[in-house]
XYZ file of C-alpha atoms in Angstrom:
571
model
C 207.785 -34.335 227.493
C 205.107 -36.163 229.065
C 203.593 -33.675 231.809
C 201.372 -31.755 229.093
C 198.481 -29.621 230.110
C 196.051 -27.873 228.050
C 194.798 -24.568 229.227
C 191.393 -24.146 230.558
C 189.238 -21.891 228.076
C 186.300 -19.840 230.255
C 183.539 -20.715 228.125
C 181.329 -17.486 228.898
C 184.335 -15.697 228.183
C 184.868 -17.032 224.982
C 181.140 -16.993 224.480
C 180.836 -13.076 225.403
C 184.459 -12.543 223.075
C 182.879 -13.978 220.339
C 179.541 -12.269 220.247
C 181.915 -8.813 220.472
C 183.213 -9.371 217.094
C 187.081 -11.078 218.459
C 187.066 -14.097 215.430
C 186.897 -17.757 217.484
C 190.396 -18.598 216.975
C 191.729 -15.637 218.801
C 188.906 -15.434 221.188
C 189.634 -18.892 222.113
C 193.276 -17.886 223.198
C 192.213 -15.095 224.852
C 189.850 -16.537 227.552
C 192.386 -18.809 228.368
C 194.033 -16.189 229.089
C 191.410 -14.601 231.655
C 190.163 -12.051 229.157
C 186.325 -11.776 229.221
C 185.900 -8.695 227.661
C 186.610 -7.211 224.525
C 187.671 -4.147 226.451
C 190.351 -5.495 227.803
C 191.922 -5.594 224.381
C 191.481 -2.200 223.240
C 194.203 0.005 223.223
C 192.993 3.496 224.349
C 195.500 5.070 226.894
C 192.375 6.300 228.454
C 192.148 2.463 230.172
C 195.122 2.910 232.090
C 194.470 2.668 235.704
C 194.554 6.436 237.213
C 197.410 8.044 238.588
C 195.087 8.708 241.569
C 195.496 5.448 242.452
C 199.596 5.569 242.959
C 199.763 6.104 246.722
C 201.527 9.300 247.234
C 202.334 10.343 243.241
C 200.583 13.356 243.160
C 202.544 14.109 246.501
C 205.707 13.142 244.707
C 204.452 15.407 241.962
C 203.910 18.658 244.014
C 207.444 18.432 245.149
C 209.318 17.895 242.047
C 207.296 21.256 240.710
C 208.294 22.740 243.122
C 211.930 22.159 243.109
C 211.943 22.554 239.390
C 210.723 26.123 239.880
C 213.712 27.239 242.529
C 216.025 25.313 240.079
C 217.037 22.947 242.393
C 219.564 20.233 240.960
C 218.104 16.634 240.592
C 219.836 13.724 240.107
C 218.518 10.320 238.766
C 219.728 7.615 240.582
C 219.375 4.444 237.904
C 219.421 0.897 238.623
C 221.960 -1.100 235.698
C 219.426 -2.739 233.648
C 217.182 -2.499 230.846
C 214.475 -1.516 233.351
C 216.420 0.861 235.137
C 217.954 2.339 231.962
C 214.702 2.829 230.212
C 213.278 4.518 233.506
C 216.190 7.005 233.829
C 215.277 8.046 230.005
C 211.843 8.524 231.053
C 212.553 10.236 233.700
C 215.861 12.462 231.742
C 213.732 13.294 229.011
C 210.495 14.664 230.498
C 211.912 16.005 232.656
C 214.189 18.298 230.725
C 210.848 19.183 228.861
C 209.329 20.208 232.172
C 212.419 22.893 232.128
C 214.177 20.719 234.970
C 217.950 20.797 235.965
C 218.579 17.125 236.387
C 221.345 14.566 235.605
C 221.834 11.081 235.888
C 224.145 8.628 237.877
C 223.909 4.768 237.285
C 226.189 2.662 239.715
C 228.572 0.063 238.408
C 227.707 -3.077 239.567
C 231.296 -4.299 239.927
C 232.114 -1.567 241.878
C 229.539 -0.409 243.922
C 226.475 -2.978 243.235
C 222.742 -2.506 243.474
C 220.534 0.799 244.641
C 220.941 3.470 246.860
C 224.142 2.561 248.550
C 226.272 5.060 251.308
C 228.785 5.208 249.141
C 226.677 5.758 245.688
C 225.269 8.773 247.416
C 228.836 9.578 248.544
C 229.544 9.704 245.191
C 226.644 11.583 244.016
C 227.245 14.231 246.605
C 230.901 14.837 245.561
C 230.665 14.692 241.580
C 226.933 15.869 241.099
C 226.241 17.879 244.355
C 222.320 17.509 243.737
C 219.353 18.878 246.158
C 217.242 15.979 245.375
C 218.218 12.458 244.452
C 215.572 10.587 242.316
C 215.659 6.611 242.240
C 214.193 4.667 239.722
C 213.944 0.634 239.571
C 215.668 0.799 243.418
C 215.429 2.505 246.310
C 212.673 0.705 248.197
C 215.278 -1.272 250.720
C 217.894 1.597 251.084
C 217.872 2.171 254.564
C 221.125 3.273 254.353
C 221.714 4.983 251.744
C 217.907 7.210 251.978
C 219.807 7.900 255.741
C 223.491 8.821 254.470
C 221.487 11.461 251.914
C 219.872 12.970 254.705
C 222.823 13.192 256.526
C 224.459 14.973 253.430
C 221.481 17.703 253.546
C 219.958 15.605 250.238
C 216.200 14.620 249.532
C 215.100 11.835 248.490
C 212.417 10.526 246.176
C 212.033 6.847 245.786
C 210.475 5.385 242.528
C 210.236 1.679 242.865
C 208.799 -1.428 242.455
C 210.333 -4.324 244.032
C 208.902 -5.871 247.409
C 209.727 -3.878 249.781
C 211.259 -5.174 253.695
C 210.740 -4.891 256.987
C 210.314 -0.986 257.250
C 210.558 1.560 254.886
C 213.540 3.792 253.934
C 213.053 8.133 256.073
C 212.640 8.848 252.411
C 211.399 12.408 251.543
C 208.924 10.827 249.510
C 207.746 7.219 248.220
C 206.075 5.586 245.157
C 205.988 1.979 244.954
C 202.729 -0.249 243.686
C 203.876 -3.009 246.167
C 204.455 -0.544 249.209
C 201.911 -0.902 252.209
C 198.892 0.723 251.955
C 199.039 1.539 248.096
C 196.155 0.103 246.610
C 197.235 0.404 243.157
C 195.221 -2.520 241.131
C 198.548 -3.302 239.508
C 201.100 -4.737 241.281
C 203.102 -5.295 238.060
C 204.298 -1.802 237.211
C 207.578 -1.529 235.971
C 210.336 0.527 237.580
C 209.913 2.439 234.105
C 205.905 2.476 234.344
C 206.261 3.704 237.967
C 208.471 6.744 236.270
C 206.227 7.335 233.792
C 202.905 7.480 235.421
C 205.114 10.137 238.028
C 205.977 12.247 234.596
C 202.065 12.109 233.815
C 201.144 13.438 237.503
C 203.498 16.027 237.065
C 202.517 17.385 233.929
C 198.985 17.599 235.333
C 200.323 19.474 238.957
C 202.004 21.595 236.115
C 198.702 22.185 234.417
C 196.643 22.616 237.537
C 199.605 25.423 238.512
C 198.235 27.173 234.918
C 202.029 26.499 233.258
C 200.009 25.516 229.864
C 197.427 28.110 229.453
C 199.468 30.041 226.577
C 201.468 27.044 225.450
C 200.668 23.893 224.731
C 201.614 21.025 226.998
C 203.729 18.002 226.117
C 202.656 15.114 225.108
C 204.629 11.770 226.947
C 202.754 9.503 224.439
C 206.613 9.827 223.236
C 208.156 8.062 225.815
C 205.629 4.588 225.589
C 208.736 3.401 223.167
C 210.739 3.403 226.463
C 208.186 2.195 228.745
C 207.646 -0.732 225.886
C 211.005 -2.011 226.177
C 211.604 -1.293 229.756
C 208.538 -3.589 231.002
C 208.898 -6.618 228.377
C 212.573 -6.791 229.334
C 211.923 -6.794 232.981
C 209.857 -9.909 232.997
C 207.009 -8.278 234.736
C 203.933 -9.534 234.812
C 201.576 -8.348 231.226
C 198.445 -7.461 232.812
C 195.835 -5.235 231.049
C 197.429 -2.313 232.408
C 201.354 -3.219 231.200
C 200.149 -4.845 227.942
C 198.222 -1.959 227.208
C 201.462 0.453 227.835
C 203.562 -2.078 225.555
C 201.297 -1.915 222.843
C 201.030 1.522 222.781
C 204.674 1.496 222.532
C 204.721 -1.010 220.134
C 202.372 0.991 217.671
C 204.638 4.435 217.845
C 208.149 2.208 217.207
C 206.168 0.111 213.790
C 205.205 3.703 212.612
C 208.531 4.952 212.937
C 208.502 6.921 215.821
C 210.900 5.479 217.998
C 213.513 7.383 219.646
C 217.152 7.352 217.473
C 218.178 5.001 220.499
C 215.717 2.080 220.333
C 215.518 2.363 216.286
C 219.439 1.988 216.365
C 218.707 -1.309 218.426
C 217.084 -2.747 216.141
C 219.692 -1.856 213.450
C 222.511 -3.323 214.938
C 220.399 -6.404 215.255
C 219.194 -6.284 211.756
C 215.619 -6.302 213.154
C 213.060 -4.002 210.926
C 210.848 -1.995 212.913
C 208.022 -1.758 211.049
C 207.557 -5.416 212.166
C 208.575 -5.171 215.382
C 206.769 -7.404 218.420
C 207.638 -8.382 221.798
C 209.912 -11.005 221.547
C 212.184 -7.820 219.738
C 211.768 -6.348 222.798
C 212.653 -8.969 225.238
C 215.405 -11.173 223.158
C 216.853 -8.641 220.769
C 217.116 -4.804 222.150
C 216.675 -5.953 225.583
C 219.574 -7.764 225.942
C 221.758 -5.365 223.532
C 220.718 -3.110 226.397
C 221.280 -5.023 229.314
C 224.902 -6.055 228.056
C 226.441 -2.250 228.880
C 225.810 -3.270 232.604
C 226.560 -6.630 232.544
C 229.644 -6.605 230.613
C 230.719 -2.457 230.889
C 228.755 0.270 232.576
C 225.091 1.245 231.801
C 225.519 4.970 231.603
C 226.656 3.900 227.740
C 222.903 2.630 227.146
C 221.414 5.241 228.751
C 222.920 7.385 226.637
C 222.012 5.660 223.083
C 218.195 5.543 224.960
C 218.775 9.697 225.159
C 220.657 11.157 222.217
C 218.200 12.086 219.622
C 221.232 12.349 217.069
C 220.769 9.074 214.546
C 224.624 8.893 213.790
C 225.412 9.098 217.618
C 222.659 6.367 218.595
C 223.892 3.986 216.293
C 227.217 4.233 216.911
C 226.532 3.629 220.641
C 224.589 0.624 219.012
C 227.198 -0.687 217.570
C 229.222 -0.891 220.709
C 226.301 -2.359 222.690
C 225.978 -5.217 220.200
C 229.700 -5.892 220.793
C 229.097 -5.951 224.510
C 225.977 -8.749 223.630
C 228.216 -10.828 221.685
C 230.849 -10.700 224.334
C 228.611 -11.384 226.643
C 227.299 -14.602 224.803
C 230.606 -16.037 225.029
C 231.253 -15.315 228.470
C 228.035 -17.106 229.002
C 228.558 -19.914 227.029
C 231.821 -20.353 228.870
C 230.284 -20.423 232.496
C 227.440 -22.165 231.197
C 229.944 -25.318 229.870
C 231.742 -25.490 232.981
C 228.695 -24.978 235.426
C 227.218 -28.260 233.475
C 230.508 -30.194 233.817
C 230.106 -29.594 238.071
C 226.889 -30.679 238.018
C 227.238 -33.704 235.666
C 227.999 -35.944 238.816
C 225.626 -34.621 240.443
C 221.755 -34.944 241.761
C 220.471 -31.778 242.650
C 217.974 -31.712 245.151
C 215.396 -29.139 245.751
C 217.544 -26.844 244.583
C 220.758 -25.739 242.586
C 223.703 -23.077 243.636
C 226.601 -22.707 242.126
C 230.486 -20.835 242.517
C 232.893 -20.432 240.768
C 235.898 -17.822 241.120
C 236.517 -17.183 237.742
C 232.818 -16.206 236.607
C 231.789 -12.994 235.032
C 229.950 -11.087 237.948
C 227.417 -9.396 234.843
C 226.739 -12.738 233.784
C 225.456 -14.815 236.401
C 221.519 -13.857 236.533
C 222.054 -15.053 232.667
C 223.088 -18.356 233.640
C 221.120 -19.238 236.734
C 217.983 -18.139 234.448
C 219.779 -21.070 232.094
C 220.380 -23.809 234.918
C 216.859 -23.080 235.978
C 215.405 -23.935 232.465
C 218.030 -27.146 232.273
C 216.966 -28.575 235.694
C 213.752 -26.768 237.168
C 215.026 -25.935 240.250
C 214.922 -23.024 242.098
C 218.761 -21.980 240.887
C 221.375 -19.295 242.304
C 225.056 -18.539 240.673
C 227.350 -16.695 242.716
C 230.363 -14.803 241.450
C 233.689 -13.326 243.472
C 232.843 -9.289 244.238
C 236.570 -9.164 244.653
C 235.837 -7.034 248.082
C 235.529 -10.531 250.588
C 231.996 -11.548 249.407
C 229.603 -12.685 246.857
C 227.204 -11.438 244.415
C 224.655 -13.592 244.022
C 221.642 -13.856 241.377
C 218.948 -16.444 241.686
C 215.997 -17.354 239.303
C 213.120 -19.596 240.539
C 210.087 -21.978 239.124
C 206.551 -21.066 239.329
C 206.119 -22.863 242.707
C 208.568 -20.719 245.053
C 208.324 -16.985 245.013
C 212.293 -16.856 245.528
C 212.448 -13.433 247.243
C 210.172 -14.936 250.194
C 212.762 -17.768 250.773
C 215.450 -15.753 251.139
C 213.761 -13.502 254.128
C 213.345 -16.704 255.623
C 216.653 -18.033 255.306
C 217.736 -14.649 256.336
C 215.476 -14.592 259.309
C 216.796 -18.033 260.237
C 220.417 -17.291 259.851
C 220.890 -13.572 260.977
C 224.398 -13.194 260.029
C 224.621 -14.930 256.804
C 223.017 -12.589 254.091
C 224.343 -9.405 253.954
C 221.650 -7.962 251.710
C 219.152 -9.170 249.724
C 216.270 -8.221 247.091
C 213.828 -8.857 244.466
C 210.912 -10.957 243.243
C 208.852 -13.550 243.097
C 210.664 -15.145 239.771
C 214.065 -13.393 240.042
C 216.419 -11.898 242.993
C 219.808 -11.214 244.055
C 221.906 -11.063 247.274
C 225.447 -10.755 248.810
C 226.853 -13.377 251.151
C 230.455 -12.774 252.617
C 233.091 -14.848 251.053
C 232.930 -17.850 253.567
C 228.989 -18.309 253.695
C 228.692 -19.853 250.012
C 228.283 -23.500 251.629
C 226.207 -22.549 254.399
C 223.434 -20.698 252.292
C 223.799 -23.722 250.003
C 222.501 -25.795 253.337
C 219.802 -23.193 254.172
C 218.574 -22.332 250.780
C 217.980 -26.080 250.629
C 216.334 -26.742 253.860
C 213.823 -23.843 253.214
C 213.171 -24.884 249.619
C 212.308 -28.517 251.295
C 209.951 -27.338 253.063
C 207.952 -25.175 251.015
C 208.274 -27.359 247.727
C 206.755 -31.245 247.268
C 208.451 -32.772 244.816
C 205.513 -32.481 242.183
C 206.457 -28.799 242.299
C 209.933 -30.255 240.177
C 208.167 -31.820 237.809
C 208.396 -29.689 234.727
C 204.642 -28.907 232.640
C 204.299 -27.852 229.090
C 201.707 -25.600 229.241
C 200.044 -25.282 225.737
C 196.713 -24.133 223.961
C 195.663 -27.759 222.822
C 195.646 -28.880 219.750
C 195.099 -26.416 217.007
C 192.875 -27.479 213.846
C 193.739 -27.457 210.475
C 191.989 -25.315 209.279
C 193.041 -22.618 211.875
C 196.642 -23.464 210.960
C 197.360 -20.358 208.411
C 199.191 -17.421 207.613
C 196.434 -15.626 208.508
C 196.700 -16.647 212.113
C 200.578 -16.432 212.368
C 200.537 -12.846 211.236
C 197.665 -11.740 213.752
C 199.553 -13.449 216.672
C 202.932 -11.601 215.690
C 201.429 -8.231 215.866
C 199.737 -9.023 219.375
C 201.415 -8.382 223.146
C 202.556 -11.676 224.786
C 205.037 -11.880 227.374
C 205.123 -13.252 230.881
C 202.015 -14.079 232.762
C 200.195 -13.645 229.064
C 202.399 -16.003 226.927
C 202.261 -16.725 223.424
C 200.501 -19.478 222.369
C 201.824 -22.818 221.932
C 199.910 -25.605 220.497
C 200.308 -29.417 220.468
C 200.163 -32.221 217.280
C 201.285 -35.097 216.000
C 202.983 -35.263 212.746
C 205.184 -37.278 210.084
C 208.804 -35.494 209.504
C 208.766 -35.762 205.469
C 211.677 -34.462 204.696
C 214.893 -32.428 207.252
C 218.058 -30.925 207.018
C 220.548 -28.975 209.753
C 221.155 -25.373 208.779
C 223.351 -23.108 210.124
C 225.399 -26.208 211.571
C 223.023 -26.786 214.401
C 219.431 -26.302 213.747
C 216.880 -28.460 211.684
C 214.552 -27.170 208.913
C 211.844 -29.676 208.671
C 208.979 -30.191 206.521
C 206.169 -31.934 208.606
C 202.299 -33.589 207.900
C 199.091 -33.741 208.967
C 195.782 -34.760 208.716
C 193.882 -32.198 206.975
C 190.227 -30.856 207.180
C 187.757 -32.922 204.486
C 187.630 -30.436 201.630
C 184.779 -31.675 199.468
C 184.090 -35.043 201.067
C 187.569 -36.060 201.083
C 190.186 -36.087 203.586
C 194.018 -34.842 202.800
C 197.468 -34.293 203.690
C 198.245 -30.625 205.342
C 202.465 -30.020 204.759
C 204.094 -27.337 206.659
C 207.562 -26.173 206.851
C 209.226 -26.092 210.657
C 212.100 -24.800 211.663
C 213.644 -26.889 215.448
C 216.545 -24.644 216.536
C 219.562 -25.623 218.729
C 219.175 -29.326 217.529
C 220.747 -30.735 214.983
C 220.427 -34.758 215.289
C 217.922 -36.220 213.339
C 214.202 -36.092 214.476
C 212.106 -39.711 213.884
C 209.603 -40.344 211.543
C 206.650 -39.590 213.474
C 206.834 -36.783 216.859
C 204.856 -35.115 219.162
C 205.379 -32.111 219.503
C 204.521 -28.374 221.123
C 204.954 -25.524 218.727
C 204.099 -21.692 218.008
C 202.958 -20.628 214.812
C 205.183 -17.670 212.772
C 205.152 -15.565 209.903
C 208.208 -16.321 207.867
C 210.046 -13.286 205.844
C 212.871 -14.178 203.675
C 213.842 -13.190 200.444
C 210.579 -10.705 199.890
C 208.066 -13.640 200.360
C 205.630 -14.173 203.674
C 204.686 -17.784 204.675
C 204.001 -19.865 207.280
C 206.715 -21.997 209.241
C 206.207 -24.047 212.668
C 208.763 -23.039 215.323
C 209.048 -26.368 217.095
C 210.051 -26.121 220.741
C 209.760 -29.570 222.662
C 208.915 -32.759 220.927
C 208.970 -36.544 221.684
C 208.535 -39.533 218.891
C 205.144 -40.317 218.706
């Protein structure tokens, strides 16, 4: 753990935070964060950006009133994860308020794999038999599929936010943050954001066509729940725009206005709601989510994110917490024998992996674990069963992966058959032979674009945090605040003395740690605080270094302070 940097704090910023009323311990952590304003922390849903600004959502808007009104049959086309899922609830539930006739189709990724495929709208066309097909979290690189709808006599409307290629799909219409010409200030919209701000342009067409003059119009505030859980488990970036919409959502699921679905998440996880923060989001119901399409078929989440019967929702609950822990130990499986191929083994620039016999749900999971082991650039492919390979890749800060792969693509025509995604996180097919020769390529791009400082892992933290600024106090205002990716929660580096330690649960320690303390009448002290280091059970040293987040500890009706240690060295 020796590569430790300490965020830069803007010093006007914190200055200017400061003299707004934000106390100097949080202000501190915000201007590190690029907030200068105390605006920027309010959470008024009038500071969302304006749907305006969505390049052709008002367009998008017209048309779907107007369908609704002939009662033409929609059909929500959903990508398989959490994103996707929460989307097509968005999207389901507003609107069957609007008075729409719509229905929903997610693909099975073992069987038909991502978006807007020829033979998903195949499907669609002989089970549904829509008018208009509606995409959410996909659509944006269907060439295809957008051209096998219009073939069929089917519209389509894309909503989307991954990058999209070359050219654009003969779509009927498009919104996308990232498409060309859409000046959208946030580039970081969710698939489920990009829904929602479509259902708030469409209740406005419907209240510029007079539809609310005798009754009063919905209110989507409702579905920020959804939109919560949607962005925080898609990894997008938190700007002020997202954390805004995930605080928002936050606030409606402590009061107890969740939907049955998301409140039945938290159930089966034994989670309370009234406390619930981001990290719920993204490592408790997120994954209980995500497991129906990794391990089964997402239609089974979508439905526990759009019953509003309690019993029903937690049944489904149930299940999809039986998917999770299946999942885990499909994971840990691949994860043991991925480790044991690369024990021999130097990687390079960067790491990809086969192996027949791996869960094709589960590999995005472990190349996002690989990636964290060795900070590379990492892809794990799994058998499609059809003659070719699904493949899901997770990069490092220093490689936007998606980029690579259109190069590697461009370079070797015939060796991708289709690719997608982000910056961070994407996913391709290669046919059955070409795992060895991507391997090559992937590599020689990578070595190009990377030096090998880029490899060298950082642990980005907040500095060393005072004693006196070490409290409850503290803990309990950064629970209840929005931190995620691109806006993470603070870490902080110290020294200490382990006094006393102890494995629980068979492989984690609970420590008790000291420090220096503040002088408290002219005299200096001891400061002891309790620590929990989890996934390690060997004995620490007398004396570490170590990087750490602060948390409020419940258990057994009491509230106190604990130390979650994350990376530590002896000192």
């Amino acid at each position: 753990m020796n590569n430790i940097v300490t965020r830069t704090v803007d010093t006007a910023a914190l200055a200017q935070l400061v003299a707004d009323g934000i106390p100097p311990f949080m202000a501190r952590i915000y201007a590190a964060r690029g907030i200068s304003r105390s605006e920027q922390l309010t959470p008024e849903l009038s500071r969302l950006i304006p749907l305006d600004q969505l390049l052709n959502v008002g367009t998008m808007a017209t048309l779907l009133a107007d369908a609704i009104a002939v009662r033409k049959k929609l059909l929500i086309v959903a990508d398989y994860d959490a994103d996707g899922a929460t989307a097509c609830a968005v999207g389901l539930r507003a609107l069957r308020l609007f008075g729409a006739d719509v229905d929903y189709l997610v693909p099975n990724r073992f069987e038909y794999g991502y978006g807007l495929t020829p033979e998903i709208v195949q499907l669609a066309a002989s089970e549904k038999k829509p008018d208009v097909l509606i995409t959410v979290d996909n659509g944006i690189a269907s060439i295809d599929g957008v051209a096998e709808a219009n073939r069929l006599g089917m519209k389509v409307l894309i909503t989307d936010h991954h990058l999209p290629g070359d050219r654009l799909p003969d779509a009927w219409c498009i919104i996308n943050p990232n498409q060309p010409g859409c000046s959208f200030p946030s580039k970081n919209l969710a698939g489920v954001g990009v829904m929602f701000y479509l259902m708030l342009a469409l209740r406005a067409e419907f209240r510029k066509r007079g539809a609310y003059v005798d009754k009063t119009e919905p209110n989507l505030g409702f579905l920020l729940d959804l939109v919560a859980l949607g962005t925080v488990a898609d990894v997008v970036k938190l700007d002020d725009n997202n954390r805004l919409l995930v605080q928002q959502g936050l606030q409606r699921i402590r009061a107890g206005r969740a939907q049955a679905g998301i409140n039945a998440l938290f159930n089966a996880a034994g989670r309370e709601v009234r406390r619930a923060g981001t990290y719920d989001l993204g490592f408790v119901a997120g994954p209980r989510l995500n497991a129906a399409g990794r391990m089964d078929d997402m239609s089974v989440g979508i439905e526990c994110l759009t019953t509003d019967d309690p019993g029903r929702a937690a049944d489904i609950a149930r299940q999809l917490d039986q998917f999770n822990r299946k999942r885990r130990d499909v994971e840990a499986g691949m994860q043991e024998s991925a480790l044991a191929s690369v024990e021999n083994v130097q990687p390079g620039y960067t790491l990809s992996l086969y192996d027949p016999g791996w869960h094709q749900g589960v590999i995005g999971i472990l190349a996002s674990r690989l990636r964290e082991r060795f900070h590379r650039p990492t892809f794990a492919f799994a058998s499609s069963g059809n003659g070719e390979l699904k493949g899901s890749g997770r990069s490092i800060p220093a490689l936007h992966l998606r980029d690579a792969l259109d190069l590697v693509s461009k370079r070797h025509p015939e060796l991708i058959v289709r690719f997608g995604g982000h910056a961070a996180a994407a996913g391709l097919t290669l046919h059955e032979n070409g795992f060895k020769p991507f391997c090559a390529a992937f590599e020689a791009v990578a070595t190009e674009l990377l030096t090998p400082a880029d490899l060298e892992r950082e642990w980005v933290t907040d500095g060393s945090l005072p004693p006196e600024e070490m409290t409850l106090a503290n803990a309990t205002t950064l629970a209840d605040s929005v931190w995620g990716q691109g806006f993470p929660e603070p870490r902080f580096y110290d020294h200490f003395e382990v006094v006393a330690q102890r494995i629980v649960g068979e492989r984690h320690l609970k420590l008790r740690l000291r420090r220096e303390a503040s002088p408290l009448g002219g005299r200096r002290g001891k400061q002891q605080l309790d620590a929990m280091l989890f996934g390690h059970a060997d004995p620490l040293p007398e004396t570490i270094a170590a990087t750490y987040r602060l948390s409020a500890n419940h258990y057994n009706g009491a509230v106190t302070l604990q130390l979650l240690l994350e990376h530590w060295q002896a000192a």
